[in-house]
Coordinates of C-alpha atoms in Angstrom, one line a residue:
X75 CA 253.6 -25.6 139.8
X76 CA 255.9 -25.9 137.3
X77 CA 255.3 -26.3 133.5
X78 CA 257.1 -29.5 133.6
X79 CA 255.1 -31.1 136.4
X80 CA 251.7 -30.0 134.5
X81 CA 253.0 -32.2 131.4
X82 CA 253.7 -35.2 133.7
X83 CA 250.1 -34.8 135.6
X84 CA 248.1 -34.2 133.1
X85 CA 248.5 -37.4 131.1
X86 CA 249.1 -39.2 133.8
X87 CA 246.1 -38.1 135.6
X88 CA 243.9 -38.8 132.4
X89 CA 245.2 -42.2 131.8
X90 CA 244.1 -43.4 135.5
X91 CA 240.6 -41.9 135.1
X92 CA 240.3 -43.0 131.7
X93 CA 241.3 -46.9 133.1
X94 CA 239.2 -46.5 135.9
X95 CA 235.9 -45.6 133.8
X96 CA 236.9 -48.3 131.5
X97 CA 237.4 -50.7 134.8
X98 CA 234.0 -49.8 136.3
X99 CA 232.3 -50.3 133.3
X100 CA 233.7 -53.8 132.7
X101 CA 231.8 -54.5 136.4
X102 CA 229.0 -52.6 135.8
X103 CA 225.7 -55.2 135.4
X104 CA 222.7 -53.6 133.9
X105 CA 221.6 -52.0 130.8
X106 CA 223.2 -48.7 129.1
X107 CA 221.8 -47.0 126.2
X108 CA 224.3 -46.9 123.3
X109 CA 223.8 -43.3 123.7
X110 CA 226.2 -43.0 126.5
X111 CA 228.6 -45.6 125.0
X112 CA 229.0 -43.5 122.1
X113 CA 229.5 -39.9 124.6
X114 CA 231.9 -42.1 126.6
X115 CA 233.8 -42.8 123.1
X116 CA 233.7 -39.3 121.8
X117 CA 235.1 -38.1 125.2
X118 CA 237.9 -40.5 125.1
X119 CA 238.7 -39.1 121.6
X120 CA 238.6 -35.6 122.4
X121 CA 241.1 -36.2 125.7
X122 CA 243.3 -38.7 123.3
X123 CA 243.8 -36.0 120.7
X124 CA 244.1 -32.6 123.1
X125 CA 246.9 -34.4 124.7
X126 CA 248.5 -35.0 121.2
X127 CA 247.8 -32.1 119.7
X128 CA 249.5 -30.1 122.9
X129 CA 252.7 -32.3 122.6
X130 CA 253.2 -31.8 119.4
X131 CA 252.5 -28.2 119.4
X132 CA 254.4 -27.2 122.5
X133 CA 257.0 -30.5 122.4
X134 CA 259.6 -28.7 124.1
X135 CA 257.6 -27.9 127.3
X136 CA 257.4 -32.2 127.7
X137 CA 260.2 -34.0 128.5
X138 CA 261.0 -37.8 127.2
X139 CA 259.2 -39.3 130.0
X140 CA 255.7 -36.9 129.8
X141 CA 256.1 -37.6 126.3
X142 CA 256.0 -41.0 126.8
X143 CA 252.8 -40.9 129.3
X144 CA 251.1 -38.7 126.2
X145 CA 251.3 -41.6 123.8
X146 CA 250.2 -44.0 126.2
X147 CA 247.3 -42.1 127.5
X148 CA 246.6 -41.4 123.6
X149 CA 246.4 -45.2 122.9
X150 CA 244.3 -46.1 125.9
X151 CA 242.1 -43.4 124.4
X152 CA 241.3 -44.8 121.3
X153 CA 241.6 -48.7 122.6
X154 CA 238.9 -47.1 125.2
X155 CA 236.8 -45.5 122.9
X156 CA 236.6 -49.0 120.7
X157 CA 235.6 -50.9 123.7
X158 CA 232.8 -48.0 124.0
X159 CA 231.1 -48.3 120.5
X160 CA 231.7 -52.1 120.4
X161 CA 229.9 -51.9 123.4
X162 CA 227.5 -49.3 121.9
X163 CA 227.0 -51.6 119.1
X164 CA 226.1 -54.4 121.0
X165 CA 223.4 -52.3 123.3
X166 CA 221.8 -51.4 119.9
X167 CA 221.7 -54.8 118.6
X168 CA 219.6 -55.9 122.2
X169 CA 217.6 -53.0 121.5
X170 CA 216.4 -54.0 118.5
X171 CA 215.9 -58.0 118.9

């Protein structure tokens, strides 16, 4: 495989798991400790960031279109890892009332 299919497919393939866990949380019905909200959050950080700090360290290696998925994966990372500690926040404030 091909350095330049490995820059496509990695973002790509971390922005559709990182929808799907935010789409099968969004349908989940039950309780979650916040705990997990916040793991969830850090994870979706640490992807978000890897993914940025390899474009711009090796930026010749993606191409205008990989580069593009990077910085879109990246944003659903952090919107993602909001939605986590809002929801964190939230499971904290049930705990405690």
């Amino acid at each position: 495989m091909s350095n330049a299919t490995l820059t496509t497919l990695f973002p790509l393939l971390s922005l559709v798991a990182m929808l799907w866990v935010l789409w099968s949380d969004s349908i989940r019905q039950g309780r979650t400790p916040a705990a997990f909200y916040i793991l969830r959050a850090l994870i979706f950080l640490a992807l978000s960031g890897v993914m940025l700090f390899n474009m711009f360290n090796y930026s010749r290696a993606y191409s205008t279109g990989s580069k593009a998925l990077v910085i879109l994966s990246a944003i659903t990372g952090v919107a993602g890892a909001g939605y986590f500690l809002g929801k964190a926040k939230l499971a904290g404030d049930r705990k405690n009332s």
